[in-house]
Coordinates of C-alpha atoms in Angstrom, one line a residue:
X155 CA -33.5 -0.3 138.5
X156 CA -30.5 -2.7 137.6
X157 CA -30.7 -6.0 137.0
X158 CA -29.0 -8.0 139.7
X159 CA -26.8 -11.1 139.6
X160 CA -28.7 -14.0 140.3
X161 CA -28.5 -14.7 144.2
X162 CA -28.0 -11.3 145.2
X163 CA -32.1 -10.6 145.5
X164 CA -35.3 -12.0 145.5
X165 CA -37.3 -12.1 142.0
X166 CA -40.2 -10.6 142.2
X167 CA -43.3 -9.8 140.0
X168 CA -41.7 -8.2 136.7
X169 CA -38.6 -10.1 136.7
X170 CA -36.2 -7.7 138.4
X171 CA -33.9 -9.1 141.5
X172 CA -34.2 -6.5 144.2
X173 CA -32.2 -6.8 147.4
X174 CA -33.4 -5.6 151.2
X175 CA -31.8 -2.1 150.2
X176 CA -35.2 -1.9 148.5
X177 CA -37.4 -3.3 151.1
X178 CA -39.0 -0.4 153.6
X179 CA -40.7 -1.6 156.8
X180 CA -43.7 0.5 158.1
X181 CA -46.5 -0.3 160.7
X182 CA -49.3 -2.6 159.3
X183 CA -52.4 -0.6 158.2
X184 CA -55.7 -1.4 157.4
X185 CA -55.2 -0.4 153.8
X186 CA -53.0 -3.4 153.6
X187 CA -55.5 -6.0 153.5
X188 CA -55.9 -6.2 150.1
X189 CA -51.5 -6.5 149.7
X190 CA -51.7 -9.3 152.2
X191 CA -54.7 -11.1 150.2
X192 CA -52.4 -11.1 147.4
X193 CA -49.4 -12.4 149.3
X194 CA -50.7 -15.4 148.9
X195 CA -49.7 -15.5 145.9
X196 CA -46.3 -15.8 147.1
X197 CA -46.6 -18.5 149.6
X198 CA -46.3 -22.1 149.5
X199 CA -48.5 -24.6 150.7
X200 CA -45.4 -25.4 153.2
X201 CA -45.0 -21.6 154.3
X202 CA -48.6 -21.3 155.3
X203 CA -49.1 -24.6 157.0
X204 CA -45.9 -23.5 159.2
X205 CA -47.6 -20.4 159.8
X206 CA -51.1 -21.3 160.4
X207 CA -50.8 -24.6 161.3
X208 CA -52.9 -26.0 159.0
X209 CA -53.4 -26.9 154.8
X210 CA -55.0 -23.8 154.0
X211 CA -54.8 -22.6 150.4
X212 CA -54.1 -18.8 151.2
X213 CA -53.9 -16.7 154.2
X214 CA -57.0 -17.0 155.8
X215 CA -59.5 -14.5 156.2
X216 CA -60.5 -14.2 159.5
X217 CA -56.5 -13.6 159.9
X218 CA -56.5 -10.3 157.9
X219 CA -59.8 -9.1 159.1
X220 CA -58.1 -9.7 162.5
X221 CA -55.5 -7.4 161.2
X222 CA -57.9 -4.2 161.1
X223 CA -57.7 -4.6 165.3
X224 CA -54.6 -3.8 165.9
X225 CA -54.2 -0.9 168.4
X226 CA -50.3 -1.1 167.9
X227 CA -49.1 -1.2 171.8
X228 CA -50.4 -4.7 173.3
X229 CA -51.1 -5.9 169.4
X230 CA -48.3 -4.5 166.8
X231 CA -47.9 -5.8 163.1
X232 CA -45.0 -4.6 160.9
X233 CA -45.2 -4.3 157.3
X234 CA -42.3 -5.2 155.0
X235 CA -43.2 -3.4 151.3
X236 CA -41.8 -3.7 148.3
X237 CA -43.4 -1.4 146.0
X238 CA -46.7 -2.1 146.7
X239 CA -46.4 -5.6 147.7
X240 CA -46.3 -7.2 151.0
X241 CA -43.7 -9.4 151.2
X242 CA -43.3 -9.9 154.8
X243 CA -45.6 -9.3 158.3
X244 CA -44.3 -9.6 161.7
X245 CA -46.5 -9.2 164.5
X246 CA -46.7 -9.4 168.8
X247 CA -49.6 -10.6 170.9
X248 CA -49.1 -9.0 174.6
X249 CA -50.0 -11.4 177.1
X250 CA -52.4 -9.6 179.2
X251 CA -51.8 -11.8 182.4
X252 CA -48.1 -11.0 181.8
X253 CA -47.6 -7.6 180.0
X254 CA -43.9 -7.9 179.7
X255 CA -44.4 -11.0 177.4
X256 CA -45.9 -11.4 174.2
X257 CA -46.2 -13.8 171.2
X258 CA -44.6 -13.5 168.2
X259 CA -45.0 -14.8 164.4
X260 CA -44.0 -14.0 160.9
X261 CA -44.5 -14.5 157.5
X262 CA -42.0 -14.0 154.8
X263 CA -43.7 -14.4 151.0
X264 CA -40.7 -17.8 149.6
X265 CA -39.1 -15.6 147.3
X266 CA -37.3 -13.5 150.4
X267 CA -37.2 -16.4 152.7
X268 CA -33.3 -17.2 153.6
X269 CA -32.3 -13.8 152.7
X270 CA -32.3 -11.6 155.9
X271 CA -36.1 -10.5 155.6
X272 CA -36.9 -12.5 158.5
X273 CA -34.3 -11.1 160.7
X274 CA -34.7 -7.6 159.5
X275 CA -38.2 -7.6 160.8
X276 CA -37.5 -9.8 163.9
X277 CA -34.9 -6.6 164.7
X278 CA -37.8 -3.7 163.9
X279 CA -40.4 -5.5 166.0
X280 CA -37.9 -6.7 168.8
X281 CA -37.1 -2.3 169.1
X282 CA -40.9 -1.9 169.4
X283 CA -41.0 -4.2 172.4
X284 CA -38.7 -3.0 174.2
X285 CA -39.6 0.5 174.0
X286 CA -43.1 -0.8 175.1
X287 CA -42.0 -2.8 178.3
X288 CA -41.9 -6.0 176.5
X289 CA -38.7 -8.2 177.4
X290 CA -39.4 -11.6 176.3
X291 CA -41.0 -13.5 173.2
X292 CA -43.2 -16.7 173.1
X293 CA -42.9 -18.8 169.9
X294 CA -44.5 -21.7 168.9
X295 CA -42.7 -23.3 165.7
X296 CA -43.9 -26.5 163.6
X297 CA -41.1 -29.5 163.8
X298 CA -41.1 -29.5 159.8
X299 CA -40.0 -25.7 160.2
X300 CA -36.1 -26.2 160.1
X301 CA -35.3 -23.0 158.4
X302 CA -37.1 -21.2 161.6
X303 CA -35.6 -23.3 164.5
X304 CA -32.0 -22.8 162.6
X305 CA -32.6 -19.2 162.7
X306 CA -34.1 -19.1 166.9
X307 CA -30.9 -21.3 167.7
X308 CA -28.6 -18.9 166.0
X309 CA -30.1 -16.1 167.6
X310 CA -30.7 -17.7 170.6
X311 CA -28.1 -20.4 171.2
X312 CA -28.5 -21.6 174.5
X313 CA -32.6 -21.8 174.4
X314 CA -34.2 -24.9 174.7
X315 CA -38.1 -25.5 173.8
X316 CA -40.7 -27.4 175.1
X317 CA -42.3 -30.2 172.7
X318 CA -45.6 -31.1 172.3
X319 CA -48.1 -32.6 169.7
X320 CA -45.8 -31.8 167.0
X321 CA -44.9 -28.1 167.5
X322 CA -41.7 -26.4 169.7
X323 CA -42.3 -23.5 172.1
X324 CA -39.8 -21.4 172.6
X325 CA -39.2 -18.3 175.5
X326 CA -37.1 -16.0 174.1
X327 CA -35.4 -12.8 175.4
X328 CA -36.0 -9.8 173.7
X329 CA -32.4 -8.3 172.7
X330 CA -31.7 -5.3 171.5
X331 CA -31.3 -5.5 167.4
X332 CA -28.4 -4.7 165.7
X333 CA -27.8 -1.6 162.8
X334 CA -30.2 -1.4 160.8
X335 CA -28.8 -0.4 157.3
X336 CA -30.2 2.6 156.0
X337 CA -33.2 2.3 153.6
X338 CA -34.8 -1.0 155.3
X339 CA -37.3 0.8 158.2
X340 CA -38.7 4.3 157.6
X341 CA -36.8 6.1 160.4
X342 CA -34.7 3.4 161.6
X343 CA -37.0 2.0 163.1
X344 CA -40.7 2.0 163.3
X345 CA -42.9 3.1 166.1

């Protein structure tokens, strides 16, 4: 692989800068427990308290063993690989009282955050939904989560979210995504 001018990727593990050309996104899996273990690596104390809501050291346990019950329709992870490394997971929660709504977080390990990972996996997941009756999003976001509410306002300009005990909820619609550049999502897009 070539070496990359600085900014154009993420560094990674062995010191080479890969970009989201190298990035595939695939349904999550129960042999990827042990890749999201060792995200953790890759995290920040500040990127799992805005995830989890709470000073946890790593990405909890009961989290990835809640993983292995996905039945990919009401529940639906996606996977973002590089090599053999997780370095992103988005995921939808169907509301059962309200099928055509779910819930909706991510992860992205700090090296790929502000880099398009985010979005690129917002865009898979957001295809999935649709196809599978789901037409709007629920999204809780900490305060301290700038980089997140930046990213909902620019996608979503003229939402507004509800505030309470330090935390934003957001309803979001669920819009078709945009091209997806070849290379990023094993068949376009997953599913």
């Amino acid at each position: 692989m070539t070496q990359l001018a600085e900014g154009n990727g993420a560094r990674i593990g062995d010191g080479w800068a890969a970009t989201l050309d190298d990035v595939r996104i695939r349904p999550y899996n129960v042999t990827d427990d042990a890749r999201l273990r060792r995200m953790s690596a890759w995290l920040s104390r500040g990127s799992l308290y805005t995830r989890f809501f709470s000073g946890t050291p790593a990405i909890p346990e009961p989290y990835v063993r809640s993983l292995d019950g996905l039945d990919h329709w009401n529940r639906e992870a996606l996977a973002a690989l590089l090599d053999d490394d997780l370095i992103g997971i988005a995921e939808y929660f169907r509301d059962r009282g309200r099928p055509w709504r779910a819930e909706i977080a991510m992860l992205v390990a700090d090296p790929w955050q502000r880099r398009g990972l985010g979005r690129l996996l917002l865009d898979c997941l957001s295809a999935l939904a649709l196809r599978r009756g789901i037409t709007e999003f629920d999204a809780e976001v900490v305060f301290d989560n700038q980089g997140v509410m930046r990213a909902i306002h620019r996608r979503w300009p003229d939402v507004r979210s509800l505030r309470a005990e330090g935390t934003a909820h957001f309803r979001l619609p669920v819009a078709p995504p945009g091209p997806v550049r070849s290379g990023h999502a094993e068949g376009r897009h997953p599913g």
